[in-house]
Amino acid sequence: MFKNLFSLILVGLLLAGAPAQATVTPEQDDSSGQKVEQRHPVTILISIDGFRPDYLDRGITPNLNALAATGIYGPMRPSFPSKTFPNHWTLVTGKTPDHHGIVGNTMEDAARPGEVFKMSTQDPFWWNQAEPVWITAEKQGIRSATMFWPGSEVDFNGVRPADWWPFNQKLSNDRRINAIVDWMRRPADIRPRLVTLYFDTVDTAGHYYGPAPSEKLHAAIAEVDGEIGRLKQQLDDLGQPVNFVIASDHGMTETSPDRIIYLDRIMARDQYRLVESGNYLAIEPLEDNRDAVRAAFLRPHEHMQCWDRENIPEALGYGTNPRVPSIFCLVETGWVVLQDVPEWMTGIGGGHGYDHRDPDMMAFFLSSGPAIRADGQLPVFDNVNIYSLVARLAGVNPVASDGSLAPFEQSLRP
Ligand SMILES: [Zn+2]
C-alpha cells in the first residue's frame, strides 16, 4: 500500500515536470556526531544595476573579486536598447527586447491606444510576450523567490514567485539581504531553490556622478560588494551552498551639459508625441503630419541618426516588434537628446541606452558556486545566454529562447 502510494506520488511529480530529485532533505551525521542537514544548492541571480565590468578592477570589491577568483566572469554584451527594463527582462527570459516585448523603459502599443507602459506597470498585457524563469520554475515545482526584479510582481495566469515583495526602492540593501537569509532558514519544503536579488544604488550613483572614479560612486560599489559578502557569509554559516549568477543590465558612460541635442531646434514639440528621450529618441508622429515629422527627423543630424522602425539597422536587433516606435533615433554615445534640460543636469553625470556594442555599454557577469569551475575570464558573450545558465543551475527545463548554454558549457561541473 505504502509502496503504491509512493509510486503514485513519484509519477505525479514526473508528470508535473519536476526534476528527478529527492523532495525530502536527508540528514546525516557529521564528524562531531551532530545531525547536519545536507542542503541542495540554491541559485541566486543578482542584478547590480549599471555595474560596469571595470568597477571590478578598482580595488574596492574584495567580495566580488573573491567570487570571480573561484568562478567565471567578464564583460557581457547587453541587448539593444541598453536600458534597465529591456535588459532585465532579457536576463530572465533569454530573449532580446525586440522578441520579449519590453522594448523600452517607456513604450506604447497600438492595441492599447492612449496607454503608456512605465516602469511601475504591472498589467500582464505588457509582460506576457515572454515567460520569466521564475514562472517556468514554479510551473515545474521549483520554488522561487524574488527580492525585486522588473516584472517579478506580474501575475502570469495566476502564477507568481512563491515569495515576492512589491518593489520599494527605500528598502535598504541590508534588509534585502536579511530577507533572503530568512527564506533560506526555512524548512526544506518551503525554502526557495531560485532567488533573485536587485541592487539599484550603483546605477543611481553612476547617473549622478558618472562612471569615472569618485568617492560617492565608489562608496555605492563598495556597499553593494559588502552586502554580497555578508550574504555569502551568512549562507555559508547556515551550510547553504549557493550558485551565484551576478550580472548587470548595462554599463554607463559620461554625459555632460556640453553634449545636448535640443529637440526644439529640430521640430516644434506640439508636432509629435515624445515616447522616450535622453540617451535615444522614440517618437510618434501625430495622425495627420507623418510626412512632416519624418522629413524633420530622418534628415541628417549631428550626433544622432533616425530611422523609420522598418529601417533600423539589423545589427541593433530592434524594430520587428510593433511596440518599437515608428521613428527611432540612435544618439552618439555620451550625448543626450532632450526637450527640456533637467535642473539637476548641471555637471558631469552618467547615462546608458546607446548602441549596445559600445565598450562603455558593456554589462558585467560573474558566476561562482559548486556547479561552476574556476575558469576565470570568459570571452564576451550576449546577455540572452544568462537565462540558459540560470535555468540549468536551478534545475529548470527552459522554454525556447534566443540564447544557449554555449558560453558556459566548458565551465559547468557535471
Ligand atoms: Zn539599469
Short mmCIF file of C-alpha atoms and ligand atoms in Angstrom, two decimals:
data_model
loop_
_atom_site.label_atom_id
_atom_site.label_comp_id
_atom_site.label_asym_id
_atom_site.label_seq_id
_atom_site.Cartn_x
_atom_site.Cartn_y
_atom_site.Cartn_z
CA MET A 1 0.00 0.00 0.00
CA PHE A 2 2.68 2.47 1.06
CA LYS A 3 4.80 1.48 -1.89
CA ASN A 4 1.92 2.09 -4.30
CA LEU A 5 1.23 5.49 -2.79
CA PHE A 6 4.88 6.41 -3.16
CA SER A 7 4.81 5.31 -6.81
CA LEU A 8 1.75 7.45 -7.41
CA ILE A 9 3.46 10.49 -5.91
CA LEU A 10 6.56 9.84 -7.99
CA VAL A 11 4.53 9.50 -11.19
CA GLY A 12 2.68 12.69 -10.31
CA LEU A 13 5.96 14.54 -9.86
CA LEU A 14 7.30 13.29 -13.16
CA LEU A 15 4.09 14.24 -14.96
CA ALA A 16 4.31 17.70 -13.42
CA GLY A 17 7.75 18.05 -14.98
CA ALA A 18 9.53 18.16 -11.65
CA PRO A 19 13.21 17.27 -11.84
CA ALA A 20 14.09 13.78 -10.67
CA GLN A 21 15.42 14.56 -7.23
CA ALA A 22 14.57 13.87 -3.63
CA THR A 23 11.91 16.16 -2.20
CA VAL A 24 12.98 15.43 1.34
CA THR A 25 16.27 16.60 2.74
CA PRO A 26 18.44 13.78 4.01
CA GLU A 27 20.24 14.26 7.26
CA GLN A 28 23.43 12.56 8.16
CA ASP A 29 25.99 12.54 10.93
CA ASP A 30 29.00 14.78 10.58
CA SER A 31 32.31 14.12 12.35
CA SER A 32 31.16 15.80 15.57
CA GLY A 33 28.18 13.49 15.79
CA GLN A 34 25.62 16.29 15.27
CA LYS A 35 22.83 15.99 12.75
CA VAL A 36 23.77 18.14 9.76
CA GLU A 37 21.30 18.89 7.04
CA GLN A 38 22.61 18.29 3.54
CA ARG A 39 21.22 21.27 1.70
CA HIS A 40 20.52 21.37 -2.01
CA PRO A 41 22.30 24.33 -3.66
CA VAL A 42 20.20 27.44 -4.20
CA THR A 43 20.67 29.55 -7.33
CA ILE A 44 20.80 33.27 -6.59
CA LEU A 45 20.58 35.64 -9.55
CA ILE A 46 21.79 39.09 -8.52
CA SER A 47 21.48 42.24 -10.61
CA ILE A 48 23.77 45.14 -9.80
CA ASP A 49 22.11 47.75 -11.98
CA GLY A 50 24.60 49.77 -14.06
CA PHE A 51 27.71 47.91 -12.80
CA ARG A 52 30.48 48.30 -15.38
CA PRO A 53 32.97 45.43 -15.76
CA ASP A 54 35.88 47.77 -14.94
CA TYR A 55 34.41 48.51 -11.49
CA LEU A 56 35.84 45.12 -10.55
CA ASP A 57 39.37 46.45 -11.17
CA ARG A 58 39.16 49.47 -8.87
CA GLY A 59 40.34 47.77 -5.69
CA ILE A 60 37.06 48.30 -3.83
CA THR A 61 35.26 44.98 -4.39
CA PRO A 62 37.04 42.28 -2.33
CA ASN A 63 33.96 40.06 -2.14
CA LEU A 64 33.18 40.12 -5.85
CA ASN A 65 36.87 39.61 -6.63
CA ALA A 66 36.94 36.57 -4.34
CA LEU A 67 33.89 35.10 -6.11
CA ALA A 68 35.46 35.84 -9.51
CA ALA A 69 38.64 34.02 -8.45
CA THR A 70 36.62 30.86 -7.79
CA GLY A 71 34.40 31.04 -10.88
CA ILE A 72 33.87 32.74 -14.23
CA TYR A 73 33.38 36.41 -15.03
CA GLY A 74 33.87 39.14 -17.61
CA PRO A 75 32.23 41.81 -19.72
CA MET A 76 28.89 40.82 -21.26
CA ARG A 77 27.18 42.47 -24.25
CA PRO A 78 23.74 43.82 -23.31
CA SER A 79 20.83 43.78 -25.75
CA PHE A 80 19.63 46.90 -27.53
CA PRO A 81 18.45 49.29 -26.18
CA SER A 82 20.97 49.33 -23.29
CA LYS A 83 18.26 50.33 -20.81
CA THR A 84 17.22 48.82 -17.48
CA PHE A 85 13.84 47.19 -18.10
CA PRO A 86 14.55 45.76 -21.57
CA ASN A 87 17.76 44.12 -20.32
CA HIS A 88 16.44 42.84 -17.00
CA TRP A 89 13.66 41.11 -18.93
CA THR A 90 16.27 39.66 -21.32
CA LEU A 91 18.30 38.25 -18.41
CA VAL A 92 15.31 36.27 -17.11
CA THR A 93 13.67 35.30 -20.44
CA GLY A 94 16.67 34.74 -22.75
CA LYS A 95 15.02 36.83 -25.44
CA THR A 96 16.03 40.16 -26.96
CA PRO A 97 13.81 43.17 -26.18
CA ASP A 98 12.52 43.02 -29.76
CA HIS A 99 11.35 39.45 -29.01
CA HIS A 100 10.17 39.75 -25.38
CA GLY A 101 8.19 42.95 -25.85
CA ILE A 102 9.73 45.20 -23.18
CA VAL A 103 11.27 47.38 -25.89
CA GLY A 104 11.89 50.44 -23.67
CA ASN A 105 11.54 51.79 -20.15
CA THR A 106 8.58 53.70 -21.58
CA MET A 107 6.54 52.44 -24.55
CA GLU A 108 3.22 52.38 -26.31
CA ASP A 109 1.21 49.67 -28.04
CA ALA A 110 -1.30 50.30 -30.83
CA ALA A 111 -3.58 47.68 -29.21
CA ARG A 112 -3.88 49.95 -26.14
CA PRO A 113 -4.39 53.45 -27.54
CA GLY A 114 -3.74 56.24 -25.06
CA GLU A 115 -1.98 53.92 -22.61
CA VAL A 116 1.74 54.21 -21.79
CA PHE A 117 3.91 51.49 -20.26
CA LYS A 118 6.01 52.84 -17.42
CA MET A 119 8.37 51.06 -15.06
CA SER A 120 5.60 50.73 -12.46
CA THR A 121 3.21 48.98 -14.91
CA GLN A 122 2.16 45.51 -13.67
CA ASP A 123 -0.53 44.71 -16.26
CA PRO A 124 0.40 41.28 -17.70
CA PHE A 125 -0.53 42.52 -21.20
CA TRP A 126 2.81 44.32 -21.39
CA TRP A 127 4.92 41.50 -19.95
CA ASN A 128 3.50 38.27 -21.31
CA GLN A 129 5.25 38.12 -24.70
CA ALA A 130 7.86 36.03 -22.84
CA GLU A 131 7.88 33.88 -19.69
CA PRO A 132 10.43 34.69 -16.95
CA VAL A 133 12.45 31.87 -15.43
CA TRP A 134 10.71 32.09 -12.03
CA ILE A 135 7.33 31.39 -13.64
CA THR A 136 8.70 28.39 -15.56
CA ALA A 137 10.30 27.22 -12.30
CA GLU A 138 7.05 27.49 -10.36
CA LYS A 139 5.18 25.58 -13.08
CA GLN A 140 7.78 22.82 -12.76
CA GLY A 141 7.50 22.63 -8.98
CA ILE A 142 10.72 24.54 -8.27
CA ARG A 143 10.09 27.14 -5.60
CA SER A 144 11.20 30.66 -6.49
CA ALA A 145 11.52 33.89 -4.54
CA THR A 146 12.23 37.41 -5.77
CA MET A 147 13.76 40.20 -3.71
CA PHE A 148 12.88 42.58 -6.54
CA TRP A 149 13.34 42.29 -10.29
CA PRO A 150 11.50 44.16 -13.02
CA GLY A 151 8.37 42.14 -13.80
CA SER A 152 8.58 39.99 -10.66
CA GLU A 153 5.25 41.29 -9.34
CA VAL A 154 3.36 40.40 -12.52
CA ASP A 155 0.71 37.69 -12.37
CA PHE A 156 1.16 35.11 -15.16
CA ASN A 157 -2.26 33.43 -15.34
CA GLY A 158 -2.34 33.04 -11.59
CA VAL A 159 1.34 32.10 -11.21
CA ARG A 160 3.83 34.27 -9.34
CA PRO A 161 7.05 33.57 -7.44
CA ALA A 162 6.15 31.74 -4.21
CA ASP A 163 7.70 34.69 -2.37
CA TRP A 164 7.86 38.20 -3.78
CA TRP A 165 7.87 41.70 -2.40
CA PRO A 166 6.43 44.81 -4.07
CA PHE A 167 9.31 46.97 -5.29
CA ASN A 168 10.38 49.52 -2.70
CA GLN A 169 13.49 51.48 -3.56
CA LYS A 170 13.68 52.67 0.05
CA LEU A 171 14.17 49.16 1.39
CA SER A 172 17.87 49.17 2.28
CA ASN A 173 20.27 46.70 0.68
CA ASP A 174 20.87 45.38 4.19
CA ARG A 175 17.21 44.42 4.62
CA ARG A 176 17.06 42.85 1.16
CA ILE A 177 19.89 40.52 2.23
CA ASN A 178 18.26 39.76 5.59
CA ALA A 179 15.03 38.73 3.85
CA ILE A 180 16.86 36.26 1.63
CA VAL A 181 18.74 34.76 4.58
CA ASP A 182 15.41 34.36 6.38
CA TRP A 183 13.98 32.49 3.39
CA MET A 184 16.96 30.14 3.43
CA ARG A 185 16.47 29.41 7.15
CA ARG A 186 13.11 27.82 6.40
CA PRO A 187 12.46 24.05 6.35
CA ALA A 188 13.45 22.42 3.06
CA ASP A 189 9.92 22.06 1.72
CA ILE A 190 9.21 25.81 1.78
CA ARG A 191 12.74 27.02 1.05
CA PRO A 192 13.33 28.64 -2.36
CA ARG A 193 15.59 26.96 -4.91
CA LEU A 194 15.79 30.02 -7.18
CA VAL A 195 16.16 33.53 -5.80
CA THR A 196 16.57 36.92 -7.48
CA LEU A 197 18.06 39.99 -5.83
CA TYR A 198 18.23 43.51 -7.20
CA PHE A 199 20.53 46.42 -6.25
CA ASP A 200 19.77 49.84 -7.76
CA THR A 201 22.27 52.03 -5.87
CA VAL A 202 25.32 51.65 -8.17
CA ASP A 203 23.26 52.77 -11.19
CA THR A 204 21.85 55.73 -9.29
CA ALA A 205 25.35 56.86 -8.26
CA GLY A 206 26.57 56.36 -11.84
CA HIS A 207 23.82 58.64 -13.18
CA TYR A 208 24.57 61.36 -10.63
CA TYR A 209 28.37 61.31 -10.65
CA GLY A 210 29.39 59.49 -13.85
CA PRO A 211 31.38 56.25 -14.15
CA ALA A 212 34.85 57.75 -13.51
CA PRO A 213 36.36 57.07 -10.08
CA SER A 214 34.70 59.25 -7.43
CA GLU A 215 34.17 58.96 -3.72
CA LYS A 216 30.38 58.68 -3.99
CA LEU A 217 30.28 56.16 -6.84
CA HIS A 218 32.90 54.04 -5.11
CA ALA A 219 31.00 54.18 -1.83
CA ALA A 220 27.95 52.73 -3.62
CA ILE A 221 30.00 49.99 -5.29
CA ALA A 222 31.77 49.10 -2.02
CA GLU A 223 28.48 48.96 -0.13
CA VAL A 224 26.90 46.50 -2.59
CA ASP A 225 30.09 44.43 -2.58
CA GLY A 226 29.92 44.32 1.22
CA GLU A 227 26.29 43.18 1.15
CA ILE A 228 27.09 40.37 -1.26
CA GLY A 229 29.93 39.32 1.02
CA ARG A 230 27.59 39.35 4.01
CA LEU A 231 25.00 37.29 2.12
CA LYS A 232 27.64 34.70 1.20
CA GLN A 233 28.98 34.56 4.77
CA GLN A 234 25.54 34.09 6.31
CA LEU A 235 24.61 31.36 3.87
CA ASP A 236 27.99 29.68 4.46
CA ASP A 237 27.23 29.77 8.21
CA LEU A 238 23.90 28.05 7.51
CA GLY A 239 25.68 25.39 5.47
CA GLN A 240 23.71 26.54 2.45
CA PRO A 241 25.59 26.01 -0.84
CA VAL A 242 24.93 28.73 -3.43
CA ASN A 243 25.43 29.03 -7.16
CA PHE A 244 25.69 32.77 -7.70
CA VAL A 245 24.95 34.41 -11.04
CA ILE A 246 25.74 38.10 -10.73
CA ALA A 247 25.05 40.37 -13.67
CA SER A 248 24.39 43.95 -14.61
CA ASP A 249 21.91 45.15 -17.20
CA HIS A 250 24.17 47.66 -19.00
CA GLY A 251 27.23 49.85 -18.49
CA MET A 252 27.47 53.62 -18.04
CA THR A 253 29.14 56.44 -19.95
CA GLU A 254 29.91 60.02 -19.04
CA THR A 255 27.36 62.69 -20.04
CA SER A 256 27.81 66.45 -19.89
CA PRO A 257 25.70 69.63 -20.24
CA ASP A 258 28.05 70.39 -23.17
CA ARG A 259 26.67 67.44 -25.17
CA ILE A 260 22.94 68.11 -25.52
CA ILE A 261 20.85 67.87 -28.70
CA TYR A 262 17.90 70.26 -28.30
CA LEU A 263 14.77 68.75 -29.76
CA ASP A 264 13.01 72.08 -30.20
CA ARG A 265 15.66 73.03 -32.77
CA ILE A 266 14.53 70.09 -34.92
CA MET A 267 10.76 70.50 -34.73
CA ALA A 268 8.17 72.22 -32.53
CA ARG A 269 7.18 69.91 -29.69
CA ASP A 270 3.45 70.09 -30.44
CA GLN A 271 4.06 68.38 -33.80
CA TYR A 272 4.80 64.88 -32.46
CA ARG A 273 4.39 62.64 -29.39
CA LEU A 274 7.56 62.12 -27.35
CA VAL A 275 7.63 58.47 -26.16
CA GLU A 276 11.16 58.43 -24.75
CA SER A 277 14.12 60.83 -24.89
CA GLY A 278 17.55 61.16 -23.31
CA ASN A 279 20.04 58.54 -24.48
CA TYR A 280 17.92 57.65 -27.52
CA LEU A 281 14.83 59.14 -29.06
CA ALA A 282 11.47 57.43 -29.61
CA ILE A 283 8.68 59.48 -31.16
CA GLU A 284 5.30 59.04 -32.83
CA PRO A 285 4.01 61.49 -35.43
CA LEU A 286 0.51 62.84 -34.87
CA GLU A 287 -2.19 61.38 -37.06
CA ASP A 288 -2.14 63.98 -39.82
CA ASN A 289 1.50 65.02 -40.08
CA ARG A 290 3.54 61.87 -40.54
CA ASP A 291 5.32 63.21 -43.64
CA ALA A 292 6.39 66.46 -41.97
CA VAL A 293 7.72 64.66 -38.86
CA ARG A 294 9.60 62.13 -40.98
CA ALA A 295 11.13 64.94 -43.06
CA ALA A 296 12.31 66.78 -39.92
CA PHE A 297 13.79 63.77 -38.13
CA LEU A 298 15.02 61.44 -40.87
CA ARG A 299 17.30 64.09 -42.38
CA PRO A 300 20.92 64.07 -41.14
CA HIS A 301 21.56 65.43 -37.62
CA GLU A 302 24.79 65.92 -35.75
CA HIS A 303 25.36 63.23 -33.07
CA MET A 304 22.08 61.43 -33.82
CA GLN A 305 20.66 59.24 -36.58
CA CYS A 306 16.97 58.47 -37.07
CA TRP A 307 15.10 55.78 -38.97
CA ASP A 308 11.61 54.54 -39.65
CA ARG A 309 11.03 51.46 -37.48
CA GLU A 310 11.34 49.20 -40.55
CA ASN A 311 14.78 50.61 -41.44
CA ILE A 312 16.57 50.38 -38.09
CA PRO A 313 19.95 48.68 -38.85
CA GLU A 314 19.82 44.92 -38.42
CA ALA A 315 22.89 44.99 -36.15
CA LEU A 316 20.77 46.56 -33.39
CA GLY A 317 18.35 43.61 -33.49
CA TYR A 318 15.49 46.03 -32.96
CA GLY A 319 12.42 47.01 -34.96
CA THR A 320 10.35 43.87 -35.68
CA ASN A 321 8.25 44.33 -32.53
CA PRO A 322 5.31 46.65 -33.27
CA ARG A 323 5.92 48.33 -29.91
CA VAL A 324 9.15 49.85 -31.28
CA PRO A 325 8.14 53.44 -32.06
CA SER A 326 7.61 54.37 -35.69
CA ILE A 327 10.53 56.82 -35.62
CA PHE A 328 13.61 55.85 -33.63
CA CYS A 329 16.91 57.71 -33.25
CA LEU A 330 20.24 56.36 -32.03
CA VAL A 331 22.24 59.01 -30.17
CA GLU A 332 26.06 59.20 -30.23
CA THR A 333 27.46 57.74 -27.02
CA GLY A 334 27.83 60.46 -24.36
CA TRP A 335 25.26 62.83 -25.94
CA VAL A 336 21.66 63.31 -24.79
CA VAL A 337 18.61 64.45 -26.73
CA LEU A 338 16.05 66.49 -24.78
CA GLN A 339 13.16 68.89 -24.97
CA ASP A 340 13.91 70.35 -21.55
CA VAL A 341 17.20 70.06 -19.68
CA PRO A 342 16.51 68.77 -16.16
CA GLU A 343 17.55 71.05 -13.33
CA TRP A 344 19.98 68.53 -11.89
CA MET A 345 21.91 68.27 -15.14
CA THR A 346 24.45 70.92 -14.25
CA GLY A 347 27.65 68.91 -14.50
CA ILE A 348 29.19 65.59 -15.41
CA GLY A 349 26.84 62.66 -14.99
CA GLY A 350 26.27 59.23 -16.47
CA GLY A 351 23.89 57.62 -18.94
CA HIS A 352 23.13 54.47 -20.93
CA GLY A 353 20.74 53.41 -23.68
CA TYR A 354 23.25 53.81 -26.51
CA ASP A 355 24.49 51.25 -29.06
CA HIS A 356 24.77 48.02 -27.09
CA ARG A 357 28.06 47.19 -28.83
CA ASP A 358 29.79 50.30 -27.45
CA PRO A 359 32.52 49.30 -24.92
CA ASP A 360 31.08 51.72 -22.33
CA MET A 361 27.69 49.97 -22.53
CA MET A 362 29.14 46.54 -21.69
CA ALA A 363 27.45 44.85 -18.76
CA PHE A 364 29.15 42.68 -16.15
CA PHE A 365 28.86 38.98 -15.47
CA LEU A 366 30.13 36.66 -12.73
CA SER A 367 29.18 33.15 -11.69
CA SER A 368 30.56 31.11 -8.84
CA GLY A 369 29.43 28.11 -6.83
CA PRO A 370 29.64 24.35 -6.58
CA ALA A 371 28.39 23.91 -10.18
CA ILE A 372 30.97 26.29 -11.70
CA ARG A 373 34.66 25.67 -12.42
CA ALA A 374 37.27 28.33 -11.66
CA ASP A 375 37.82 29.15 -15.35
CA GLY A 376 38.44 32.88 -14.92
CA GLN A 377 37.54 35.47 -17.52
CA LEU A 378 35.33 34.31 -20.40
CA PRO A 379 35.24 35.78 -23.93
CA VAL A 380 32.49 38.41 -24.34
CA PHE A 381 29.04 36.90 -24.95
CA ASP A 382 25.49 38.22 -25.39
CA ASN A 383 23.25 38.60 -22.34
CA VAL A 384 20.48 36.46 -23.90
CA ASN A 385 22.56 33.46 -22.72
CA ILE A 386 22.26 34.17 -18.98
CA TYR A 387 18.75 32.70 -18.91
CA SER A 388 20.06 29.29 -20.03
CA LEU A 389 22.69 29.32 -17.28
CA VAL A 390 20.24 30.27 -14.54
CA ALA A 391 17.76 27.62 -15.72
CA ARG A 392 20.47 24.93 -15.77
CA LEU A 393 21.76 25.82 -12.29
CA ALA A 394 18.25 25.90 -10.80
CA GLY A 395 17.18 22.65 -12.48
CA VAL A 396 14.56 24.38 -14.61
CA ASN A 397 13.72 22.92 -18.01
CA PRO A 398 13.98 26.13 -20.08
CA VAL A 399 11.48 27.37 -22.65
CA ALA A 400 12.67 28.44 -26.13
CA SER A 401 14.96 31.49 -26.09
CA ASP A 402 17.45 33.46 -28.20
CA GLY A 403 20.39 32.17 -26.14
CA SER A 404 22.08 28.93 -25.15
CA LEU A 405 24.47 27.39 -22.64
CA ALA A 406 27.34 27.57 -25.16
CA PRO A 407 29.37 30.35 -23.45
CA PHE A 408 29.39 28.40 -20.14
CA GLU A 409 29.35 24.80 -21.27
CA GLN A 410 33.01 24.03 -20.57
CA SER A 411 32.81 25.72 -17.16
CA LEU A 412 29.89 23.68 -15.78
CA ARG A 413 30.59 20.80 -13.45
CA PRO A 414 28.60 17.68 -14.32
ZN ZN B 1 19.78 49.79 -15.35
#
